[in-house]
XYZ file of C-alpha atoms in Angstrom:
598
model
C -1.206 -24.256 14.854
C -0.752 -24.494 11.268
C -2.243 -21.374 10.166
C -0.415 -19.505 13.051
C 3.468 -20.713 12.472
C 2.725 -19.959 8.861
C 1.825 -16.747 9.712
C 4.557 -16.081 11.685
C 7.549 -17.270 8.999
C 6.094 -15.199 6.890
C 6.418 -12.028 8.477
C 10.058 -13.115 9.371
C 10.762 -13.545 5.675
C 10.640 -9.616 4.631
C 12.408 -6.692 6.376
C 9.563 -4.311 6.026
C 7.612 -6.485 8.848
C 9.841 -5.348 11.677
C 7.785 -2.331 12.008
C 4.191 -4.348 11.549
C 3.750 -3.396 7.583
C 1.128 -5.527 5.904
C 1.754 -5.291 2.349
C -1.348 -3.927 0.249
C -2.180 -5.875 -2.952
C -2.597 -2.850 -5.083
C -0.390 0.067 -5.775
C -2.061 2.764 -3.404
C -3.183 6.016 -4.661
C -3.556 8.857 -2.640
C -7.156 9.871 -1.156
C -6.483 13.395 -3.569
C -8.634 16.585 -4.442
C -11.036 16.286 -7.305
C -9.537 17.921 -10.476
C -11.347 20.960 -10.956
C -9.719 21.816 -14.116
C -10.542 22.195 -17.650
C -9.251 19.139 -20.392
C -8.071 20.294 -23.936
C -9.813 17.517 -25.981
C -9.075 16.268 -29.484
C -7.349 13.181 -31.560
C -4.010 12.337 -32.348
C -3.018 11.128 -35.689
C -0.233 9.952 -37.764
C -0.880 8.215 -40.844
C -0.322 7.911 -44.596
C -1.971 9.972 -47.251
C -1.529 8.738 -50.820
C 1.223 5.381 -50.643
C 2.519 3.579 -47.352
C 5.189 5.143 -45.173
C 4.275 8.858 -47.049
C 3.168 10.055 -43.604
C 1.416 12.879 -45.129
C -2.104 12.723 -42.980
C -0.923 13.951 -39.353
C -2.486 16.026 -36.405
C -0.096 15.784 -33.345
C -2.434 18.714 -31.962
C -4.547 21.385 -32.440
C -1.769 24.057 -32.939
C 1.066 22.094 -34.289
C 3.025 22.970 -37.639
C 2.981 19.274 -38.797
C -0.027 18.827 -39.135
C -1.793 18.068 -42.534
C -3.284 21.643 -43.363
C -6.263 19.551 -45.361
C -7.753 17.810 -42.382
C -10.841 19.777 -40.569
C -10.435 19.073 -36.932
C -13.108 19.454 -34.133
C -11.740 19.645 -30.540
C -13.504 20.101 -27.750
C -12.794 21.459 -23.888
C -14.251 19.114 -20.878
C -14.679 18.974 -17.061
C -15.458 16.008 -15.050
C -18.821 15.182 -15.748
C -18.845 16.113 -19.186
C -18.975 14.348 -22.536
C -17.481 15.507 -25.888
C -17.254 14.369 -29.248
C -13.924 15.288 -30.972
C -13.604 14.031 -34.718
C -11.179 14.153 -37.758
C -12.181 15.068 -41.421
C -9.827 13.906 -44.283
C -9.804 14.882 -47.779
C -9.348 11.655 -49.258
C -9.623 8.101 -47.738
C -6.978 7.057 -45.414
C -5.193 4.030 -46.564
C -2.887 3.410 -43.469
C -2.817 4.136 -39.955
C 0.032 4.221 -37.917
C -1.555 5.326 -34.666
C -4.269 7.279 -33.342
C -5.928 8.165 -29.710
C -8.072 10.682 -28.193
C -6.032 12.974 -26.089
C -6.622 14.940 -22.956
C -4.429 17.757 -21.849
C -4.171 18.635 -18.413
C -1.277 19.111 -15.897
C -0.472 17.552 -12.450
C -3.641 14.507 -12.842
C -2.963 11.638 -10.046
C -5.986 9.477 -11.221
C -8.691 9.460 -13.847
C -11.609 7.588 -14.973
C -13.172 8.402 -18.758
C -15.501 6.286 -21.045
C -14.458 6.091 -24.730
C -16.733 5.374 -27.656
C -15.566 5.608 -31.716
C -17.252 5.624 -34.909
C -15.544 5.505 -38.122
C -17.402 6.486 -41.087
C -20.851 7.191 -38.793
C -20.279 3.273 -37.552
C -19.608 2.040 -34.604
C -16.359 0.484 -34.009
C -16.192 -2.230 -30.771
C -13.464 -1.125 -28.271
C -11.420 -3.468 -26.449
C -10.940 -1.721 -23.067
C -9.046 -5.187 -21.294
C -5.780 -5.177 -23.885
C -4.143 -2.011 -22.177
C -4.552 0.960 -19.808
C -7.362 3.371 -19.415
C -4.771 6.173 -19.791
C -1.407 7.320 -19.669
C 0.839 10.315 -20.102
C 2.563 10.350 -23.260
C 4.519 13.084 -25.229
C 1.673 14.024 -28.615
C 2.416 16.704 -30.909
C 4.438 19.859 -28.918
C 2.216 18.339 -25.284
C 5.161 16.830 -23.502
C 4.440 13.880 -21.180
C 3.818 16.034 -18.239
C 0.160 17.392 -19.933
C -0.726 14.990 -22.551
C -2.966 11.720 -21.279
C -3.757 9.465 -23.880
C -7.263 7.496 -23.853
C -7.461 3.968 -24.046
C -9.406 3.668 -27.703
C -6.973 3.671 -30.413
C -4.505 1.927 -32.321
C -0.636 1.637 -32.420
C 1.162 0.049 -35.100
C 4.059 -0.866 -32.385
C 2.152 -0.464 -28.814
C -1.597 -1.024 -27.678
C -4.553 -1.825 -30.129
C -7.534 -1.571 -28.506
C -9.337 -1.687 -31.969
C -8.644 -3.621 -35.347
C -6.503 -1.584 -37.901
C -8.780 0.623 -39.987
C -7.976 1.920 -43.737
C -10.017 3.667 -46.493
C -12.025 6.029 -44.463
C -12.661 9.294 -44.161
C -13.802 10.939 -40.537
C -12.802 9.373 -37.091
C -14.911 10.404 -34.196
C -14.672 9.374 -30.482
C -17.224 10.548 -27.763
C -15.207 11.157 -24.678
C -16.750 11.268 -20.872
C -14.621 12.202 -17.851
C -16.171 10.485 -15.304
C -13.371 11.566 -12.676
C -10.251 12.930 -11.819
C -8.327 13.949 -8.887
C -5.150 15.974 -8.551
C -1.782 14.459 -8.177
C -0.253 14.847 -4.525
C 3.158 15.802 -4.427
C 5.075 12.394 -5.225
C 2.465 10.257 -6.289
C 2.436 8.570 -9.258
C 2.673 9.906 -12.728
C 2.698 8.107 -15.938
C 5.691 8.406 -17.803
C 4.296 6.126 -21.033
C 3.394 2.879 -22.057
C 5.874 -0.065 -20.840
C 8.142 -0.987 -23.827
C 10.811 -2.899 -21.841
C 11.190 -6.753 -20.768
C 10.204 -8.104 -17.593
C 11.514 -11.041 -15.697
C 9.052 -13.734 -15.242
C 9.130 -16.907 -12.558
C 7.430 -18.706 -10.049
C 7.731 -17.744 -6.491
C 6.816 -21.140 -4.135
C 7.418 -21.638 -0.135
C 6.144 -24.996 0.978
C 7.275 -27.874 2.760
C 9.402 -31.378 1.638
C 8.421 -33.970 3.996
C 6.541 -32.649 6.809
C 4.058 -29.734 7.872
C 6.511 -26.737 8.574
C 9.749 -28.500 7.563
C 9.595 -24.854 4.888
C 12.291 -27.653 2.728
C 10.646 -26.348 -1.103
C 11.871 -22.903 -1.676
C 11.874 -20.763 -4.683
C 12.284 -17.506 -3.702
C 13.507 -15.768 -7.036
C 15.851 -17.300 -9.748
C 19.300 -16.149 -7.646
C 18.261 -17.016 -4.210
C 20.732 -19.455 -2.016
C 17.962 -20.082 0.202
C 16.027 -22.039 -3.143
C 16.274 -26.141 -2.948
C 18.717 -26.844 -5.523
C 16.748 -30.238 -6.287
C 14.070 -27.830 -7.859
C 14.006 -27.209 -11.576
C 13.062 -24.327 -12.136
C 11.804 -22.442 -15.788
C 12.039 -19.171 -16.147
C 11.200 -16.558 -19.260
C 11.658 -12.999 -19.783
C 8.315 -11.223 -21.493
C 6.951 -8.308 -23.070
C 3.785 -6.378 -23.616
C 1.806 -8.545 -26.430
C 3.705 -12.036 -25.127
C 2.520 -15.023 -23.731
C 5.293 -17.336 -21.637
C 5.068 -20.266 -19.465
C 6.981 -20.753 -16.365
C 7.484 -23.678 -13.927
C 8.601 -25.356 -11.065
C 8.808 -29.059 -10.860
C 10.217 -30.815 -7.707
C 11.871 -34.362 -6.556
C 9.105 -35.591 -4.585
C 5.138 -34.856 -4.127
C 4.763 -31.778 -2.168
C 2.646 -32.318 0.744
C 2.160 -28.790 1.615
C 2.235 -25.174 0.054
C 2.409 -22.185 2.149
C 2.285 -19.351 -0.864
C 2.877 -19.625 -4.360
C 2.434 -16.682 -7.249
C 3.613 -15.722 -10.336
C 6.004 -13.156 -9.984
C 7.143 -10.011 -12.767
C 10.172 -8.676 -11.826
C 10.213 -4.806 -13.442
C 10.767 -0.741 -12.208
C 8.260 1.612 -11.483
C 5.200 -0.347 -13.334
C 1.825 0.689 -12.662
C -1.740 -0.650 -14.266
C -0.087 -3.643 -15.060
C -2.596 -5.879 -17.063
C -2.027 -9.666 -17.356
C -4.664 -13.067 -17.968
C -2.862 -15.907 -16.129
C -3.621 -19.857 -16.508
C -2.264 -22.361 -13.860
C -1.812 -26.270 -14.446
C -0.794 -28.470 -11.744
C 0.429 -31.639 -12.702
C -0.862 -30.921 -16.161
C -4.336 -30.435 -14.959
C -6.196 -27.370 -15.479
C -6.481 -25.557 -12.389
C -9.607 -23.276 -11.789
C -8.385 -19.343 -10.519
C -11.165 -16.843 -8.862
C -9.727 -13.833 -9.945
C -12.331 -12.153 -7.475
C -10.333 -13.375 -4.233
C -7.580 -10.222 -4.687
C -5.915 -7.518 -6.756
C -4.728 -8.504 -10.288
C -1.257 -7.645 -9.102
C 0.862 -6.164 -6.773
C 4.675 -5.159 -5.124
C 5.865 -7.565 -2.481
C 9.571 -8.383 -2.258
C 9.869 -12.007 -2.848
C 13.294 -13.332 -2.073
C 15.845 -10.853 -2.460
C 13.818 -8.561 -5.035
C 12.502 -5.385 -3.402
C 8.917 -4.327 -3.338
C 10.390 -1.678 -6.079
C 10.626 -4.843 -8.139
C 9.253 -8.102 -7.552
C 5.012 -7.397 -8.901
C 2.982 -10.788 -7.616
C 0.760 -12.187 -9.696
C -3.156 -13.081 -8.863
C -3.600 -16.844 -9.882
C -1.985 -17.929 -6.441
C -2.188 -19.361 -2.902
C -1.772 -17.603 0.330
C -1.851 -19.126 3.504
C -2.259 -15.472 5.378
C -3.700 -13.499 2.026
C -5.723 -14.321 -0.702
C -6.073 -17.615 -2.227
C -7.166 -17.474 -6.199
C -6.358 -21.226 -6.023
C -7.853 -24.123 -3.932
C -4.854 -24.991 -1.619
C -2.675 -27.512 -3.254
C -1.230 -30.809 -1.865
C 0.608 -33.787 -3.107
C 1.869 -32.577 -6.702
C 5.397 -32.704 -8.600
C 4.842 -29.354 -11.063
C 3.527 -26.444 -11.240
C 2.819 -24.112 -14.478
C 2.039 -20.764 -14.766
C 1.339 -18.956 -18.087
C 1.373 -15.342 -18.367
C -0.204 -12.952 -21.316
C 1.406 -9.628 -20.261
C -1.387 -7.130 -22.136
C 0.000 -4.189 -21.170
C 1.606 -1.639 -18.389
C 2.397 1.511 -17.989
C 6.095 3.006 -16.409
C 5.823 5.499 -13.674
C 7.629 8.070 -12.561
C 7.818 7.668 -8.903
C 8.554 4.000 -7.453
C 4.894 2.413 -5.938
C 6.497 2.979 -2.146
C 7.124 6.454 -2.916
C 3.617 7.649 -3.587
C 2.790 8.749 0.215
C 6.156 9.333 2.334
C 7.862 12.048 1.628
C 12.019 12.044 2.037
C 12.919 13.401 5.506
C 14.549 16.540 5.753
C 18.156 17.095 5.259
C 18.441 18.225 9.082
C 16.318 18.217 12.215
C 14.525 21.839 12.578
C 15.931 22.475 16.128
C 14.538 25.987 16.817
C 10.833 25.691 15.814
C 10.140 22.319 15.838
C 6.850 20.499 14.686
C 6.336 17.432 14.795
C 4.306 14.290 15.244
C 4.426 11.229 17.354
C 2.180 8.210 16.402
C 1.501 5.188 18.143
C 1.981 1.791 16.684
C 0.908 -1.618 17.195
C -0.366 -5.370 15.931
C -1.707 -7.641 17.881
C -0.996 -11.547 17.689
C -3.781 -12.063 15.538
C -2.279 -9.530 13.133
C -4.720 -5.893 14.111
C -2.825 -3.354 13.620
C -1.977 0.623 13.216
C 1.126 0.956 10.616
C 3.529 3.704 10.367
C 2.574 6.937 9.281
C 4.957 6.895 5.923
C 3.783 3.017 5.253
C 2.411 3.641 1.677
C -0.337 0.773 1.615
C -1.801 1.553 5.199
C -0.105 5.012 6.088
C -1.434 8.724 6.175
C -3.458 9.647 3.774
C -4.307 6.235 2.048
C -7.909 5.419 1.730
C -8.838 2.430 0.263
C -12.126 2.283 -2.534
C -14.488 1.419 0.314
C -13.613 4.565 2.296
C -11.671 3.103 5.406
C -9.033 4.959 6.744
C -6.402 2.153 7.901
C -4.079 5.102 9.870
C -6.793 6.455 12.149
C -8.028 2.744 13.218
C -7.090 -0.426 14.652
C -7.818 -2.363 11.663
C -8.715 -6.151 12.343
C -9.660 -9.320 10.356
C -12.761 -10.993 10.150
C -13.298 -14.501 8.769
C -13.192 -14.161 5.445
C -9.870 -11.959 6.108
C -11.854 -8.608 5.388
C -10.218 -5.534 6.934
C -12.971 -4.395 10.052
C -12.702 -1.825 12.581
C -11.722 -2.241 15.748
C -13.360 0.007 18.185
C -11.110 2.595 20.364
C -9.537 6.054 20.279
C -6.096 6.751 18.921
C -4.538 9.613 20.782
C -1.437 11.089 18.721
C 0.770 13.871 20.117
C 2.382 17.028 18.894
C 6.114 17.253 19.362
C 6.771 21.116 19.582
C 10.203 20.900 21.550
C 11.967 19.169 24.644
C 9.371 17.806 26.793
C 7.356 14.832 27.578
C 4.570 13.133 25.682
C 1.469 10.716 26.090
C 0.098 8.755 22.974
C -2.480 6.283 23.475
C -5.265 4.043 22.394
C -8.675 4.142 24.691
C -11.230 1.963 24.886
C -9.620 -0.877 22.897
C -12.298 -3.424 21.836
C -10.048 -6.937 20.203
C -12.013 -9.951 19.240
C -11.684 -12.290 21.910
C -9.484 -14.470 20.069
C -7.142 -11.866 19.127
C -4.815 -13.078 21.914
C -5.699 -16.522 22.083
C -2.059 -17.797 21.092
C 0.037 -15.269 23.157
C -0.461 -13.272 25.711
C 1.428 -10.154 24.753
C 1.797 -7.854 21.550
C 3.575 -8.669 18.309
C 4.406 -4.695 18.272
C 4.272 -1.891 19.956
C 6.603 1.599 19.390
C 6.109 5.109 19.224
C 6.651 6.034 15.549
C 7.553 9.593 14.421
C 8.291 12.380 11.675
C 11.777 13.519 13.081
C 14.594 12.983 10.905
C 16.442 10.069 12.366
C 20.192 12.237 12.477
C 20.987 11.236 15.956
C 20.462 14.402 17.065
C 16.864 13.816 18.845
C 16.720 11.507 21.858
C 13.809 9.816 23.056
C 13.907 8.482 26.212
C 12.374 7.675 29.777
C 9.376 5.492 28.000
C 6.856 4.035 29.971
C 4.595 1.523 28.897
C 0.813 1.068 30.666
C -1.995 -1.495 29.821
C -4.973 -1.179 31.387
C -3.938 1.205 33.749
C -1.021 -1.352 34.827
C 2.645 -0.751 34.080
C 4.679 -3.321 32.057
C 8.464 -4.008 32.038
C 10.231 -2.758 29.187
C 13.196 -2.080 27.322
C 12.980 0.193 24.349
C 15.628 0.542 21.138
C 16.210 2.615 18.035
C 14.518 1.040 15.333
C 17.257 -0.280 13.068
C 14.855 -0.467 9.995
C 13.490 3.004 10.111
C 16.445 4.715 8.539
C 14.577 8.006 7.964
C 12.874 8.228 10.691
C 13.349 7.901 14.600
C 10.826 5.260 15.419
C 11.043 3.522 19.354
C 10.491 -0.257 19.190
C 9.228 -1.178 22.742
C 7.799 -4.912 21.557
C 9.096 -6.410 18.236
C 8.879 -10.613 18.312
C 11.001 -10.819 15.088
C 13.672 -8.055 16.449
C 16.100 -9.908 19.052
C 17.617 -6.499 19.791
C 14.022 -5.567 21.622
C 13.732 -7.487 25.047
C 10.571 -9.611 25.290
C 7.818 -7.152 27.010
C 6.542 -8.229 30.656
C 3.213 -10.132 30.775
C -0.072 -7.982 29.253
C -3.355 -7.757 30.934
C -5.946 -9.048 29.231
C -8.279 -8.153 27.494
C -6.200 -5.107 26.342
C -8.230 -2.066 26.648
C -6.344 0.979 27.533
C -2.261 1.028 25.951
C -0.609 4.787 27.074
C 2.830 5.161 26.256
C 4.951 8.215 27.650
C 8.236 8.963 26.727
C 10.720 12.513 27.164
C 11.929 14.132 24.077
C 15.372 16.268 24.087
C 17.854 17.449 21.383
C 15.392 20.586 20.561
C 16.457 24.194 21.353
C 13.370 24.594 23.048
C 12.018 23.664 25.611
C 7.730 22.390 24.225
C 5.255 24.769 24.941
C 2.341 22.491 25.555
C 4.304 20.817 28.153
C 5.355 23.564 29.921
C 1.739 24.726 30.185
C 0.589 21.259 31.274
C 3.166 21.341 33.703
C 2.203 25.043 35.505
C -1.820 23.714 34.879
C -0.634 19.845 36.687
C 1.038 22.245 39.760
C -1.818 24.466 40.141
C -3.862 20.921 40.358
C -1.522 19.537 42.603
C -1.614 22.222 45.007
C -5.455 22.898 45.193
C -6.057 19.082 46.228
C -3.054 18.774 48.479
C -5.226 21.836 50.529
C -8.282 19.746 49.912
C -6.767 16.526 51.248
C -5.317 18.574 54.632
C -9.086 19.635 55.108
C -10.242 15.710 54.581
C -7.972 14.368 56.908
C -9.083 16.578 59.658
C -12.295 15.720 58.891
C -11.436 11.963 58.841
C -9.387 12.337 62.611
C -12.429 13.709 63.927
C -14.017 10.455 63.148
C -11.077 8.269 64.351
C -10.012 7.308 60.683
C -6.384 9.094 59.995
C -4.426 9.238 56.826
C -2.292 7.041 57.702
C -4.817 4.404 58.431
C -6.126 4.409 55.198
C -2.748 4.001 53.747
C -2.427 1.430 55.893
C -5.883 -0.871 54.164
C -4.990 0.035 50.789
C -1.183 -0.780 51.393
C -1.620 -3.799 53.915
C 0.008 -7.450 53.443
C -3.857 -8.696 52.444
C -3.864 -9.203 48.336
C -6.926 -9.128 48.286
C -7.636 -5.607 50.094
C -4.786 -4.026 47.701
C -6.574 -5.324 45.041
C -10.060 -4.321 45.330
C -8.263 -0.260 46.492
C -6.625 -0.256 43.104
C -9.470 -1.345 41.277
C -11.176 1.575 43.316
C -8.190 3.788 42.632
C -8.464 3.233 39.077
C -12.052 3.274 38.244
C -11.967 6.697 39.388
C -9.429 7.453 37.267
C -11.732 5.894 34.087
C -14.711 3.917 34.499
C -14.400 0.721 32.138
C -17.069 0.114 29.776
């Protein structure tokens, strides 16, 4: 029971759950194209020549007209796969550096992996990969930010220093490999520089006062009037290179947490980088880092998932748990070192759906319909435009969420769940079938209820009002099921159908599901088009054809059957009789032929 309500109050708490979204602990990336391309390769400089602040040793890049004329430069070109060495010769010692990096150039790169290695003076010099980004796009020399990526490697007097500050040397080398890279879709995400700005920095908590699901200690974000105002609550603001500590201490002993996490609160942050410590009740508390993703956008409270980043170092009921669940304490600390981020372009839910387009293409339509659902146990098919489990997104083991049923085992590791997604095409005015086949749940997937936590036909039309979807029909397992489909009001872009939605009251509870679920077929009539579809059309004339060849056949079987004394009519009669039982073993018949279950 516990572990179920919990579950359920906490997919009531965000809006983006009314169409079945499980948030992804990760900003996505897109499953892209390897980058074919060829990298410029060589080292930015800036530093001084002869006296501090003189500026007069600088190479911005290879071709620029600042740069000190003195210094012998070797660049290098690279594909993935290769390794380079790229160094800098000066003509006297340097005596102060103000920054350097090894730089790439190359346009339009969504992600990349590279190994970086640096001597100075022929020695080696120990690289601190974990106090900043691999990369980034950064303006260098006349390279604006759209084509130079700069390595993780160097030093900044004001940013990242992955190394200590060297002086009084004469060559700089660094041995670049490009171990990958992929092309950047349209929209995803593209570095825009090293995070400079100030984040917001709390504790977000949900647990109970007095009694298991009493939900009476809230902190949902600093502004929230749903927090309990007998909490006292500290709060910092931090930036890249700071270390804060935040806290929440309460009245009484809590007795139960649901979730708890550090929260950031910034815009547009990507390969965010932070080392978190937790003490509860001044106690050291032990954190498996392991257990999740480093961090992540969830709203929390009234902070968007544009915003509010979550924190690993805390307790999940329904997700990952760095933490042993706590009971029984009066404070909680959390303190943050905030290494380093980078600011991106495009916001993380962004980086797969598009923006719809400005009208509905009436005269040559084409479009897609997508079924959707979640089970009680939480399996589920998101929306096509969800950008942690939508088209497109693979995660680094390879599963494709969108063309699954993805379930839960155990340990609350994403499995497959055997059956065949049928989409449709949506070419014009017509009507359509989608449906899942051969639907294989664990068999306590619907051990609390007996009927779906969603179901809806989600699609890529433009959501103007000037499509109409109507005349759905629901079957499971061959059976129909009472229902009463609406609009989605949370898909603003896009006309999704909610048939079954337990935390939407304007969606009728559906009629009782057969179980085990197997077989789900939807049908529904599309209009609005100024066409009429041709696939349905041609099913139609094909269906007639059909239609007419076995009505013939049938006339030549029931002549056959009055010759033996057994007339249509009688065998409407046994299949259509007053005995249950009889009417149910004829549908079974009816049906197997239809599809034999496995």
């Amino acid at each position: 029971m516990k572990k179920h309500f919990k579950r359920a109050l906490a997919w009531i708490g965000t809006a983006m759950m009314t169409l079945g979204l499980i948030t992804a602990p990760t900003l996505p990336t897109l499953a892209a194209e390897a980058y074919d391309g060829e990298f410029e390769v060589f080292i930015g400089f800036g530093g001084d020549k002869a006296e501090e602040n003189d500026w007069g040793m600088q190479f911005n890049d290879p071709n620029n007209a600042g740069n000190n004329a003195d210094i012998k430069a070797t660049t290098a070109t690279a594909k993935v796969g290769d390794t380079v060495t790229v160094s800098l010769e000066f003509p006297d010692a340097v005596p102060n550096v103000w920054w350097m990096a090894p730089v790439l150039v190359g346009e339009g790169v969504g992600n990349l992996d590279a190994t970086v290695t640096l001597k100075i003076d022929d020695a080696d010099v120990p690289i601190d990969a974990t106090v900043g980004p691999i990369w980034w796009y950064e303006q260098t020399g006349d390279y604006d930010e759209t084509k130079a990526i700069r390595l993780y490697g160097g030093f900044n007097e004001w940013g990242t220093q992955y190394i200590s500050e060297p002086s009084g040397f004469k060559k700089v080398e660094y041995t670049v490999t490009v171990n990958s890279a992929e092309k950047a879709e349209a929209g995803a995400k593209v570095s825009a520089g090293a995070f400079e700005g100030e984040a917001d920095l709390y504790i977000g908590f949900g647990g109970d006062a007095a009694e298991e699901n009493d939900w009476g200690m809230q902190y949902n974000d600093p502004n929230n009037a749903g927090n309990n105002p007998a909490i006292v609550a500290t709060n910092e603001k931090i930036k890249v290179g700071e270390t804060k500590t935040v806290s929440l201490e309460f009245p009484d002993a809590v007795p139960n947490v649901w979730w708890m996490a550090p929260v950031l609160v910034a815009e547009n942050l990507g390969d965010v980088d932070v080392t978190v410590a937790c003490k509860i009740d001044g106690q050291d508390v032990e954190i498996d880092p392991s257990q999740g993703d480093a961090w992540w956008y969830e709203q929390t409270g009234d902070i968007d998932d544009k915003h509010a980043i979550r924190l690993y170092g805390g307790f999940n009921e329904w997700a990952a748990q760095y933490i042993k669940e706590p009971s029984g304490f009066k404070k909680v600390e959390y303190t943050v070192t905030f290494n380093g981020a980078n600011v991106y372009e495009e916001a993380a839910e962004d980086l797969i759906a598009p923006g719809p387009a400005a009208e509905v293409e009436k005269d040559n339509p084409d479009y897609n319909a997508y079924i959707l659902v979640q089970s009680p146990k939480f399996s589920f098919r998101n929306a096509w435009y969800d950008a942690q489990y939508g088209l497109g997104y693979t995660d680094d083991t390879g599963m494709d969420y969108f063309n699954q049923i993805t379930g839960w085992d155990a340990d609350n590791k994403a499995v497959t769940i055997p059956g065949t997604i049928q989409d449709t095409k949506i070419d014009g005015n017509g009507t359509y079938t989608v449906s899942i086949t051969g639907l294989q749940f664990a068999d306590d997937d619907f051990k609390d209820q007996d009927h779906f936590n969603l179901i809806a036909v989600d699609t890529d039309i433009p959501n103007t009002g000037d499509i109409v979807i109507s005349d759905m029909e629901l079957e499971i397992n061959g059976s129909g099921v009472d229902i009463d489909p609406v609009i989605s009001p949370d898909s603003e872009e896009y006309l999704t159908m909610l048939i079954q939605n337990i935390w939407n009251d304007d969606v009728k509870e559906i009629g009782y599901t057969p179980l085990p679920v197997k077989d789900i077929k939807i049908t529904f009539t599309v209009s609005g088009f100024n066409k009429d579809s041709e696939q349905t059309v041609t099913e139609a004339t094909t269906e007639a054809a059909t239609t007419a060849a076995t009505t013939e056949a049938a006339a030549t079987e029931t002549k056959k059957d009055e010759k033996k004394g057994l007339g249509a009519g009688a065998i409407a009669g046994i299949c259509g009789g007053a005995a249950a039982l009889i009417a149910i073993i004829c549908g079974v018949v009816i049906g197997s032929k239809k599809k034999k279950e496995k």
